[in-house]
Short mmCIF file of C-alpha atoms and ligand atoms in Angstrom, two decimals:
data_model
loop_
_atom_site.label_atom_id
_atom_site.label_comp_id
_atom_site.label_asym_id
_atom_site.label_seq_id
_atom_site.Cartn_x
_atom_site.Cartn_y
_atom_site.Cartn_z
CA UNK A 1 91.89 77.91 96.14
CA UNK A 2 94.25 76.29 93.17
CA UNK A 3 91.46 78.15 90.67
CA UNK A 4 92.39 81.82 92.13
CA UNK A 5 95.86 81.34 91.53
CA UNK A 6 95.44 80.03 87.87
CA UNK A 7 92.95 82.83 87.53
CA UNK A 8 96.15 85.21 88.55
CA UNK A 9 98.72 83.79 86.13
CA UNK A 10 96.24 83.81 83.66
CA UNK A 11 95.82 87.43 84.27
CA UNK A 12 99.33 87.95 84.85
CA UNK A 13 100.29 86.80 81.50
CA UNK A 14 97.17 88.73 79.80
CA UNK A 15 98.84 91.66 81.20
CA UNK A 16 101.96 91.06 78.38
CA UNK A 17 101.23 88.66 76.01
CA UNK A 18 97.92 87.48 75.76
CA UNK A 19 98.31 85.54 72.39
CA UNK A 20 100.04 82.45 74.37
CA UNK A 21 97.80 81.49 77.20
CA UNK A 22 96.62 78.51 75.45
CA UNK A 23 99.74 76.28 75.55
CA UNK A 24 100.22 77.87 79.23
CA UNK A 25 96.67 76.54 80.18
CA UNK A 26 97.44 73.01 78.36
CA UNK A 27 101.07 72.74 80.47
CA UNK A 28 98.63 73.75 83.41
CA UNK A 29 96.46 70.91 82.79
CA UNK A 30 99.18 68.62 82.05
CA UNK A 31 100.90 69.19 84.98
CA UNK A 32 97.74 68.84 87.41
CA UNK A 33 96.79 65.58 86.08
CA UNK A 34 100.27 64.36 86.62
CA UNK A 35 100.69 65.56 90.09
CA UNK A 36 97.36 64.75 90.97
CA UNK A 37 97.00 63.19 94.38
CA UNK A 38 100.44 64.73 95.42
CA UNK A 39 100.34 66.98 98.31
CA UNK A 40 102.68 69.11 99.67
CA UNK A 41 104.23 68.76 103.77
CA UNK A 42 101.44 71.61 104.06
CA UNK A 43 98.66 69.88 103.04
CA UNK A 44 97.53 71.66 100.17
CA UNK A 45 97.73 69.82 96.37
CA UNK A 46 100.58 69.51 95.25
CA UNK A 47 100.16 71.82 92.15
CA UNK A 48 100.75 74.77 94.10
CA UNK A 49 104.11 74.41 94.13
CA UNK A 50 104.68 74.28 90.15
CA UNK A 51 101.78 76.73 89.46
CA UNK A 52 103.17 79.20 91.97
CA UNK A 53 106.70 79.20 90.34
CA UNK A 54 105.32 80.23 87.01
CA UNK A 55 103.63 82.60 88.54
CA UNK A 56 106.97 84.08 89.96
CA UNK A 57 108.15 83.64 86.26
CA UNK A 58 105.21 85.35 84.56
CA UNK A 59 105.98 88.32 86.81
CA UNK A 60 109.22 88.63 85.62
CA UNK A 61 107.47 88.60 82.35
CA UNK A 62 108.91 85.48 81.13
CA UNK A 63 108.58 83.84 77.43
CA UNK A 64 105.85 81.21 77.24
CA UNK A 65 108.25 77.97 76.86
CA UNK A 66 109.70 79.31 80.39
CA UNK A 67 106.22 79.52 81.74
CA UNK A 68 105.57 76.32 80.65
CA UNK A 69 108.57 74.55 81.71
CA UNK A 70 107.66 76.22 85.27
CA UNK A 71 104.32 74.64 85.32
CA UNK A 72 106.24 71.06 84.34
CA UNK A 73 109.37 71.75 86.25
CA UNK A 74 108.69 68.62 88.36
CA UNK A 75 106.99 65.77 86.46
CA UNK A 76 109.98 64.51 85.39
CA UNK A 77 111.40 63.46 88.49
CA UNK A 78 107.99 63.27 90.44
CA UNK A 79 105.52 61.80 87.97
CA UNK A 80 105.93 58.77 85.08
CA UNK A 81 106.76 60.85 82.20
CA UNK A 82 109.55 61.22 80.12
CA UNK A 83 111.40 63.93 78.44
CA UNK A 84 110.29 62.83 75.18
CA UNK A 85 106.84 62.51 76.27
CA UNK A 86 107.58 66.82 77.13
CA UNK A 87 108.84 67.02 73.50
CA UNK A 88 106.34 64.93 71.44
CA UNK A 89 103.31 66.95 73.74
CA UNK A 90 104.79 70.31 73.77
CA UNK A 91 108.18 71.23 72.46
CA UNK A 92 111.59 70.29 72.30
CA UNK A 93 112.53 73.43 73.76
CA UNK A 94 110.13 72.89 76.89
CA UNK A 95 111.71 69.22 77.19
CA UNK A 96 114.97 70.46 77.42
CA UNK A 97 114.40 73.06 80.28
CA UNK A 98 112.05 70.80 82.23
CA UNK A 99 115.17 68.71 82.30
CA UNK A 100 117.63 70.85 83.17
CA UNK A 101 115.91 71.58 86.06
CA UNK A 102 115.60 68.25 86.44
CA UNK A 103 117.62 66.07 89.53
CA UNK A 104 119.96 63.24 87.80
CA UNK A 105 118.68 60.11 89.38
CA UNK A 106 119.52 58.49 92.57
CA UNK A 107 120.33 55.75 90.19
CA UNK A 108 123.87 57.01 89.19
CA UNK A 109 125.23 57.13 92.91
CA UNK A 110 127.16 55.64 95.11
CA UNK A 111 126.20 57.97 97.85
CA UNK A 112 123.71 61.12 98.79
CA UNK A 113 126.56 62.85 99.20
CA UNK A 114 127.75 61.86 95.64
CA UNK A 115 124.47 62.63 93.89
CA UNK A 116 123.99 65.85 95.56
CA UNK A 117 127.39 66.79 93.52
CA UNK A 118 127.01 66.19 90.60
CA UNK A 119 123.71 67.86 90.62
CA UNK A 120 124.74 71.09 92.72
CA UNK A 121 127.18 71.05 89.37
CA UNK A 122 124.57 70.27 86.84
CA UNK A 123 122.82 73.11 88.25
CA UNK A 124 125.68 75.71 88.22
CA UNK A 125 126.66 75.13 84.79
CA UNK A 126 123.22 74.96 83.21
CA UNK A 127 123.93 78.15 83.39
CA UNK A 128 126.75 78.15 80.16
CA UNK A 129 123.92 76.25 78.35
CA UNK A 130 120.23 78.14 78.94
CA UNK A 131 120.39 81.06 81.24
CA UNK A 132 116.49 80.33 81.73
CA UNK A 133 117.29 76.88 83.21
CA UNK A 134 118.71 78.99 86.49
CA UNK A 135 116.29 81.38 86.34
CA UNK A 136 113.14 78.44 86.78
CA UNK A 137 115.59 76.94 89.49
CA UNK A 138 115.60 80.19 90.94
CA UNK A 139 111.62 80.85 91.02
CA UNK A 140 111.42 77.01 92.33
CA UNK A 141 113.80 77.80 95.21
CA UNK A 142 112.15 81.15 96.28
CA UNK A 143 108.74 79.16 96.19
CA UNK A 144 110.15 76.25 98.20
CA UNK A 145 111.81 78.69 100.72
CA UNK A 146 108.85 81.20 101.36
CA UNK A 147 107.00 77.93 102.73
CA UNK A 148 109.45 75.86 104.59
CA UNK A 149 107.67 76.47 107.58
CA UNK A 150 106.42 73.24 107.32
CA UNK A 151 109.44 71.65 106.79
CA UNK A 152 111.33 70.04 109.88
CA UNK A 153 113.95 72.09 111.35
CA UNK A 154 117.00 70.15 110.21
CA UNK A 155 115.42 70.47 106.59
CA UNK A 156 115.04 74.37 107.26
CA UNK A 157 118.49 75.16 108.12
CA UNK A 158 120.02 72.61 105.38
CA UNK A 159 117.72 74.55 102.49
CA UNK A 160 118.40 78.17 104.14
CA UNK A 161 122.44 77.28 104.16
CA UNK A 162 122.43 76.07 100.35
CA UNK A 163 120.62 78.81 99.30
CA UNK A 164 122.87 81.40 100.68
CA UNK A 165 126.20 78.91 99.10
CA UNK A 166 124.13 78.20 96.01
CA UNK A 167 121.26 79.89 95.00
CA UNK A 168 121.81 83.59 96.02
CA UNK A 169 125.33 84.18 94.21
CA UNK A 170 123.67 82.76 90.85
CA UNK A 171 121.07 85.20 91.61
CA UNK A 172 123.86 87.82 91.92
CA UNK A 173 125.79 86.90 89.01
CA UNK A 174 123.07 87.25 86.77
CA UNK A 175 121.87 90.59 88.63
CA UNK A 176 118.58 89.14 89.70
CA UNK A 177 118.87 91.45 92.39
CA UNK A 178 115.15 91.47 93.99
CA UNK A 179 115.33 87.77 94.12
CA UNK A 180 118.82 87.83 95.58
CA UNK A 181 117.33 90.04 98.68
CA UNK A 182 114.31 87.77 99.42
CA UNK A 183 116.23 84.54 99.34
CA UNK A 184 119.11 86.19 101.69
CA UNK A 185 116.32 87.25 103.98
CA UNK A 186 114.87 84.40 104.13
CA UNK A 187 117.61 82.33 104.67
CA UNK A 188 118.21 84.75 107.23
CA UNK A 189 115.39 84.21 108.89
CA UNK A 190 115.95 80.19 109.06
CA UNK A 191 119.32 80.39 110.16
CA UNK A 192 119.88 83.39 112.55
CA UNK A 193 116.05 83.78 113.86
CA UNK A 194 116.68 85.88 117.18
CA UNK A 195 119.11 87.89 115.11
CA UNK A 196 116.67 88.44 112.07
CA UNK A 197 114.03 89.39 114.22
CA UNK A 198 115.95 91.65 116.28
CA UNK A 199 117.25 93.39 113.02
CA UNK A 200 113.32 93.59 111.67
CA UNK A 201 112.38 95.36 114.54
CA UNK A 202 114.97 97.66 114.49
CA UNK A 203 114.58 98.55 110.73
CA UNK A 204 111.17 99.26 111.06
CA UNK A 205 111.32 102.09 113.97
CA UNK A 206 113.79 103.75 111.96
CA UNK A 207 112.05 103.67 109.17
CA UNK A 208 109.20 104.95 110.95
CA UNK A 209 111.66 107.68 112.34
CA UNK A 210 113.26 108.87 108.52
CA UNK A 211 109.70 108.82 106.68
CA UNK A 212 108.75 112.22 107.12
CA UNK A 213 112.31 113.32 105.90
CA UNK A 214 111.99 111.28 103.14
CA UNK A 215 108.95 112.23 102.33
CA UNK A 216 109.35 115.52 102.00
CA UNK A 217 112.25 115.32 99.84
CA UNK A 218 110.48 112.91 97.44
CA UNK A 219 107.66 115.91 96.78
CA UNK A 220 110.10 118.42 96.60
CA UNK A 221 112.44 116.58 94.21
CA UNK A 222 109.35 115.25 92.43
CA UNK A 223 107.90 118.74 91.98
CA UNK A 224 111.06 120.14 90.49
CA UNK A 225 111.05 117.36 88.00
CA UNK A 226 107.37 117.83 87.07
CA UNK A 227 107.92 121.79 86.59
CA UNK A 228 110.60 120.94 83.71
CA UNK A 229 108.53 118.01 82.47
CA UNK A 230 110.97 115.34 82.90
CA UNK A 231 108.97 111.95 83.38
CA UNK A 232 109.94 110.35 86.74
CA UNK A 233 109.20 108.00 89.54
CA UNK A 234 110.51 108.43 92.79
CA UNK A 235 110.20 105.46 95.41
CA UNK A 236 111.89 104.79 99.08
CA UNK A 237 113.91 101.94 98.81
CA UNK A 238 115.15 100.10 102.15
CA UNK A 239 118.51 97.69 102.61
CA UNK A 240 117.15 94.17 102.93
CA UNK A 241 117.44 92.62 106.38
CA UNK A 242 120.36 90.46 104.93
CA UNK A 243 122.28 93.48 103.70
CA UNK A 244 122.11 94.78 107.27
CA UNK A 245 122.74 91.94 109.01
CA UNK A 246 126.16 91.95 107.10
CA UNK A 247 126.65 95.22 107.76
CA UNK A 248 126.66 94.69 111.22
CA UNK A 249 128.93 91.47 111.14
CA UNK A 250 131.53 93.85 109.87
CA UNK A 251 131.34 96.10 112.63
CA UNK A 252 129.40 98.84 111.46
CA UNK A 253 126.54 100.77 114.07
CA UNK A 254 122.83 100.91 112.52
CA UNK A 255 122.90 104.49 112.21
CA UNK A 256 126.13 104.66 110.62
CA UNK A 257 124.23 103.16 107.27
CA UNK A 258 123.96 105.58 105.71
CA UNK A 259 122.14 103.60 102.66
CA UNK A 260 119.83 101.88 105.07
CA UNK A 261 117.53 104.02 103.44
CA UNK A 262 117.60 105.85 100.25
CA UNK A 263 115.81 107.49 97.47
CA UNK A 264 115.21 106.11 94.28
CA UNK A 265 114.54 108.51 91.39
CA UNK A 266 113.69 107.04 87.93
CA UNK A 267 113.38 109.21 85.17
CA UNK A 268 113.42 108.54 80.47
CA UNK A 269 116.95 109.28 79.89
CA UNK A 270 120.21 109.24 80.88
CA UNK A 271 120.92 113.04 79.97
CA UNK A 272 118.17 113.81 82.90
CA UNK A 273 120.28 111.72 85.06
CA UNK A 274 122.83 114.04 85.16
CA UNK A 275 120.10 116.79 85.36
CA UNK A 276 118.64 115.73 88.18
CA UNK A 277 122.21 114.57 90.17
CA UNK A 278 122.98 118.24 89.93
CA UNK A 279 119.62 119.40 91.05
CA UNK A 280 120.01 117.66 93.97
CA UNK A 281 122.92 118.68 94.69
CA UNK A 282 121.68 122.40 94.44
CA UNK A 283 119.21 121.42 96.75
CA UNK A 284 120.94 119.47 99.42
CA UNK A 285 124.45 119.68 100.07
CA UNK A 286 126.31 116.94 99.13
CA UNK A 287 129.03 114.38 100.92
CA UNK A 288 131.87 114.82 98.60
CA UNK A 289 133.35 111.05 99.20
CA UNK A 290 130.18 109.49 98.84
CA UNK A 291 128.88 109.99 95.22
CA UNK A 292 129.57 107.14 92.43
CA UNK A 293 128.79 107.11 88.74
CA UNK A 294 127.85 103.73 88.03
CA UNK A 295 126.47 104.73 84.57
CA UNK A 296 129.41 105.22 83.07
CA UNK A 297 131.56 102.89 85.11
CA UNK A 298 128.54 100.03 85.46
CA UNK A 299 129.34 97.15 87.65
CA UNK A 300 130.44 94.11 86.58
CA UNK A 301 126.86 92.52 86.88
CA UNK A 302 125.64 95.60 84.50
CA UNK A 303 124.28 97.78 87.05
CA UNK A 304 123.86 101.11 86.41
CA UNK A 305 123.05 104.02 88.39
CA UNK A 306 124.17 107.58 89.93
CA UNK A 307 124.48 107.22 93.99
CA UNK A 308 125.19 110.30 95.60
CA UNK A 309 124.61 111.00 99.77
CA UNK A 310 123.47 114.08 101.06
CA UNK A 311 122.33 116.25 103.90
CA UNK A 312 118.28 115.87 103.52
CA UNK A 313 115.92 117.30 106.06
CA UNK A 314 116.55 117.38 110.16
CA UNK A 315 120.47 117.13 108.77
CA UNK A 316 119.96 113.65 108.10
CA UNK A 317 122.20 111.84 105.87
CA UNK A 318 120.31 110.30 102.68
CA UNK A 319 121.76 108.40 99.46
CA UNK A 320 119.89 109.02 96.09
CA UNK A 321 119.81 106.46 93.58
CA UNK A 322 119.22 108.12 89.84
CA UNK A 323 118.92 105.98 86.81
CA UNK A 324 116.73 105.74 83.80
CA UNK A 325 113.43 103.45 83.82
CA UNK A 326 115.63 100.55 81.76
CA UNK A 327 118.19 100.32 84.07
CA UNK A 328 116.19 100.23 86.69
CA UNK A 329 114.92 97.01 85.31
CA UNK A 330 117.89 95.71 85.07
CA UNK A 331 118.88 96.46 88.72
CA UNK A 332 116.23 94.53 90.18
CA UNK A 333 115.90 91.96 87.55
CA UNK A 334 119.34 91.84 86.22
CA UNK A 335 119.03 89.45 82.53
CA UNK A 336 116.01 88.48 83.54
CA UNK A 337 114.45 92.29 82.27
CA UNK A 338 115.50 91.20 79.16
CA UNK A 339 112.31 89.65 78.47
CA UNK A 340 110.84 93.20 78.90
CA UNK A 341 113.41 95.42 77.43
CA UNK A 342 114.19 93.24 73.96
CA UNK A 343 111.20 91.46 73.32
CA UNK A 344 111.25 88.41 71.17
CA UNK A 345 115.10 88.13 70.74
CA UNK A 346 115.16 88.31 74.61
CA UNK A 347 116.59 84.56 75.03
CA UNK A 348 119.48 85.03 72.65
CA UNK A 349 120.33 88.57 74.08
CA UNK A 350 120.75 86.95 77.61
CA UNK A 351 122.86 84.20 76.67
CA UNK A 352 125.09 86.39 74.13
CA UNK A 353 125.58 88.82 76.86
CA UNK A 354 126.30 86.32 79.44
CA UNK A 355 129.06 85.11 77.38
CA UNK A 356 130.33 88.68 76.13
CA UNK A 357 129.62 91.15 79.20
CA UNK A 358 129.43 89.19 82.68
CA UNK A 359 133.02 88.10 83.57
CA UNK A 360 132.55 85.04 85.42
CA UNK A 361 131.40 83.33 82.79
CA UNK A 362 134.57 83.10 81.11
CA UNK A 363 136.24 81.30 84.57
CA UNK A 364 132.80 79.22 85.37
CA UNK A 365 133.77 77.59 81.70
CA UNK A 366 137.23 77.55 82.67
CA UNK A 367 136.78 75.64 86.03
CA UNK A 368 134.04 73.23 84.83
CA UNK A 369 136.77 72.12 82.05
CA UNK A 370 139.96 71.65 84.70
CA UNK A 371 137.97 69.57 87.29
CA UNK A 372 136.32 66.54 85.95
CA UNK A 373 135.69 65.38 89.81
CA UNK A 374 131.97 67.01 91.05
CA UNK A 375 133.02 67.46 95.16
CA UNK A 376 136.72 69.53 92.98
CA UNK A 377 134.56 71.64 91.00
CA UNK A 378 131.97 72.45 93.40
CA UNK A 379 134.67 73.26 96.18
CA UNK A 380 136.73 75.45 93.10
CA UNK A 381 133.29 77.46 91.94
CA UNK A 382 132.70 78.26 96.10
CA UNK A 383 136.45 79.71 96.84
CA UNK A 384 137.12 81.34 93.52
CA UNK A 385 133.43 82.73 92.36
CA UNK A 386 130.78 82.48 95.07
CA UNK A 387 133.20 84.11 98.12
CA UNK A 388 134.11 87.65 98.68
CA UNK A 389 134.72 89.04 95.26
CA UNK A 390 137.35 92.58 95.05
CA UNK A 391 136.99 95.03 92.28
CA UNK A 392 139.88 96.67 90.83
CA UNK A 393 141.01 98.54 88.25
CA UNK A 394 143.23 98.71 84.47
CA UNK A 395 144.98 101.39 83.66
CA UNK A 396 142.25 102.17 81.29
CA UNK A 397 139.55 102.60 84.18
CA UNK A 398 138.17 99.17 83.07
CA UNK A 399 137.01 97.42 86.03
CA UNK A 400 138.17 94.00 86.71
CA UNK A 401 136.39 90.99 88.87
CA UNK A 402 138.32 88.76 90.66
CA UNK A 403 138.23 86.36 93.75
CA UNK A 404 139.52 87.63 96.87
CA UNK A 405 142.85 86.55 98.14
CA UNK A 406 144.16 87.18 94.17
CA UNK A 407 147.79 88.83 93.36
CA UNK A 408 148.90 90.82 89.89
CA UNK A 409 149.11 87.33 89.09
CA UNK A 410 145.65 86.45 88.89
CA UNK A 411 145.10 90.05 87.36
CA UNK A 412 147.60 90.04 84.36
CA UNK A 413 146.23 86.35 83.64
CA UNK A 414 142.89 87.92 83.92
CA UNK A 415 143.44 90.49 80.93
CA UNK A 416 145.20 88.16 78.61
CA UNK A 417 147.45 84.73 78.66
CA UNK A 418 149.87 86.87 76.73
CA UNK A 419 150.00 89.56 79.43
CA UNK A 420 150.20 86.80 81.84
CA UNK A 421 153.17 84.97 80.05
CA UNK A 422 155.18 87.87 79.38
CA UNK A 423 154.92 89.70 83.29
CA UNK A 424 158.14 90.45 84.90
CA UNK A 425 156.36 93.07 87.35
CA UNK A 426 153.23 94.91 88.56
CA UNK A 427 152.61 98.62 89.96
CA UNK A 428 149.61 98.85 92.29
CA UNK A 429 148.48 102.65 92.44
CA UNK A 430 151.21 103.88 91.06
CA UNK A 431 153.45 102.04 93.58
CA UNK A 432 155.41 98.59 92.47
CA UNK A 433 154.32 95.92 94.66
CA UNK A 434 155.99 92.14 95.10
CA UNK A 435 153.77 89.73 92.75
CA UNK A 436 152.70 88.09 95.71
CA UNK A 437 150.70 91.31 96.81
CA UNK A 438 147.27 90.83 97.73
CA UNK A 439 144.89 92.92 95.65
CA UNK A 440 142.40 95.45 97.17
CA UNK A 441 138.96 96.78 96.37
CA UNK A 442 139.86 99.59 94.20
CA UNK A 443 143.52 99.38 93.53
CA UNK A 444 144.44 100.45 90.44
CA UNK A 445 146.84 97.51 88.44
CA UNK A 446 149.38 98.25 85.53
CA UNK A 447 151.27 94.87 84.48
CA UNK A 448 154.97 95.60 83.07
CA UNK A 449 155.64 92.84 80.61
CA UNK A 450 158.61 92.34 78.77
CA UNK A 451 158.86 90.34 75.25
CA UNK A 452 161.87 88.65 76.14
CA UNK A 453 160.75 87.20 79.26
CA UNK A 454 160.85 83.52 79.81
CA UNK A 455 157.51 83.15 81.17
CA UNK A 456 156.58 83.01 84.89
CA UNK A 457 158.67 82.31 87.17
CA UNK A 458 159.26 79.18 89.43
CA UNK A 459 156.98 79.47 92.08
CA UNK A 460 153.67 81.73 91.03
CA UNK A 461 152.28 78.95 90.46
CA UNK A 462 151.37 78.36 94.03
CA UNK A 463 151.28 82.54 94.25
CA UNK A 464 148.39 82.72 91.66
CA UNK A 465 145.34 82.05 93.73
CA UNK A 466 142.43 81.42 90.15
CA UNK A 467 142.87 78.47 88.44
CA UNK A 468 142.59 79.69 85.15
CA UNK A 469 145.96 81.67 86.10
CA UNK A 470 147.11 78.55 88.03
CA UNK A 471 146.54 76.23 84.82
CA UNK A 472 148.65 78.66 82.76
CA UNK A 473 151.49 78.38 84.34
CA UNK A 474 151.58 74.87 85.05
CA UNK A 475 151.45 74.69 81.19
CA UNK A 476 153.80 77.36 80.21
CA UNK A 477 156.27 75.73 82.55
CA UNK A 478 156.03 71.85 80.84
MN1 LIG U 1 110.05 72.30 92.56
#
């Protein structure tokens, strides 16, 4: 059994870079002598586990040092070895993402409670160090939760709950969307059963219901393309379970979805993009409210792509999804595409852009400096980036990310101290709004400053609602 799987990574990683397999099949061999004798809760040796999470990471095309650390992820805290052992054997780089992923010991602690902290942080801000560290954790978790069947049911619910808290907003933030959707299923699954079933069941009839409709418009759309000779791939995408279930929970009917199901056209450039948006909406007529240009107004996690809804076949409503081949990769893979788009320089491309492009970065750093106490910084990082997030608006069209339950405040902070120091007022939409006004999806935000002013005033303090905004003032105002 373990030999078919090894024969699959092996192939996997033929498939883009066959120079490397050696040191994979060394970390392979390493690893199985180590955990030899280990099995898992279902019975089968317990190199499954590791070999099956580089296999997750080879399909996301991942360097060799990543595939390698995926194979080791869990001989440090499972076998005798040491990280230095990792480095001397293989490489320092290796050694130091084996123990990142790594659980600080048991050693350290007062309490369960208290270990679990610090390493619930450790985890979260591995992140400012080696994106890759969260991307093995991420391939471990998926592994561990597409078998905790055989887990008890207490252990079930407890993984399923700190996967949604944990693991699934990392997956968002670093747009590892495809990931993202299984874990949220799955979670799903563990914690809501009758529901998720329900919801399946559901999904599946109306799929079974729209495919004809959809079909038809993916040959007809595909055959225009083909007669100007634009390269494309069109597939059917469906809403995860997850996405659905939430959906619901906010009061919304099945069939009012109306991206339940959609389209998802792929084509070389961004020019044909545009081509084909307007083709479409030649061909179908358009809701006017409905359509959003993500390519030049990309979200804040970099995704990028045309949505537009119309009237397909039988009257029913569909939403199109155009973007080029790359971006596509980058909406189901997020940073972790990198290592197909750029190649070689992939690692330093993910981390530079981390730091440059993806604003939460900036207020994860912030947070992990202003709370030295684990259970404070854990708490901060749930209520201010892993909640409900709102979307708004400069004056510029820039789009700004920010916690909900934030005020002009939080916003003006947001853009610059400076801007934050010198506020005396905000317009929202055009209209001026009190500075304790809660920001909406959307709004649009100017910030009227004034040189002269003293600084904020007594009291926005406990107004501001981010602690980066919060930690301003309180030092403005010594
Ligand atoms: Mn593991």
């Amino acid at each position: 059994m373990d030999n078919i799987i090894l024969n699959n990574l092996i192939q996997k990683i033929r498939e883009y870079n066959p120079t490397e397999e050696k040191i994979i099949m060394k970390a392979y061999e390493y690893a199985y002598n180590l955990h030899n004798g280990q099995v898992r809760q279902s019975g089968e040796p317990y190199i499954m586990h590791p070999l099956n999470v580089a296999y997750i990471l080879a399909d996301m095309h991942a360097d060799k040092d990543t595939i390698c650390a995926g194979l080791l992820h869990d001989t440090l805290e499972d076998t005798n070895i040491t990280k230095e052992d990792i480095a001397h054997d293989f490489n320092q780089n290796i050694a130091n993402l084996v123990n990142g992923v790594t659980k600080i010991s048991k050693m350290n602690f007062s309490s369960k409670h208290a270990q679990n902290m610090a390493n619930t942080r450790k985890i979260i801000t591995s992140i400012t160090e080696d994106v890759r560290i969260i991307i093995i954790k991420l391939a471990d978790r998926l592994h561990n939760m597409r078998t905790l069947e055989f887990k008890s049911e207490f252990k079930q619910k407890e993984n399923a709950l700190e996967t949604m808290e944990i693991f699934v907003p990392l997956a968002y933030y670093i747009g590892a969307y495809r990931i993202k959707s299984e874990l949220e299923d799955l979670s799903l699954r563990y914690l809501k059963p009758d529901m998720y079933k329900k919801i399946e069941d559901r999904k599946s009839r109306l799929e079974e219901e729209s495919n004809k409709c959809l079909q038809e418009m993916l040959f007809k759309i595909q055959s225009l393309l083909n007669d100007k000779n634009i390269p494309n791939e069109i597939k059917v995408r469906t809403k995860n379970i997850y996405g659905i279930y939430k959906r619901l929970n906010e009061g919304q009917r099945l069939f009012d979805i109306h991206d339940l199901l959609s389209l998802k056209i792929m084509v070389d450039e961004v020019a044909n993009c545009y081509y084909v948006l307007g083709m479409i909406h030649q061909e179908y007529h358009p809701i006017n409210d409905k359509f959003k240009d993500y390519i030049c107004n990309p979200k804040t996690n970099m995704y990028q792509s045309l949505h537009t809804t119309v009237f397909g076949p039988d009257d029913r409503l569909v939403q199109t999804q155009i973007r080029t081949f790359d971006m596509d990769k980058v909406a189901s893979f997020g940073l972790t595409a990198y290592w197909d788009i750029k190649k070689g320089n992939a690692r330093y491309e993910m981390q530079k852009d981390l730091k440059g492009k993806f604003q939460f970065f900036k207020s994860l750093t912030e947070i992990n400096s202003m709370f030295g106490d684990n259970q404070e910084f854990v708490s901060q990082v749930k209520t201010e980036l892993f909640s409900d997030r709102i979307y708004v608006y400069t004056t510029k069209g820039d789009i700004i990310e920010l916690p909900k339950g934030s005020t002009p405040i939080d916003f003006a902070y947001k853009l610059s101290t400076d801007i934050g120091n010198t506020m005396v007022g905000a317009f929202v939409n055009d209209e001026y709004v009190p500075v304790n006004y809660l920001l909406k999806n959307k709004d649009r935000v100017r910030i009227i400053t004034d040189e002269l002013s003293f600084g904020p005033r007594e009291g926005w303090e406990d107004i501001a609602h981010t602690s980066y905004a919060k930690k301003m003032i309180r030092e403005i105002s010594k």
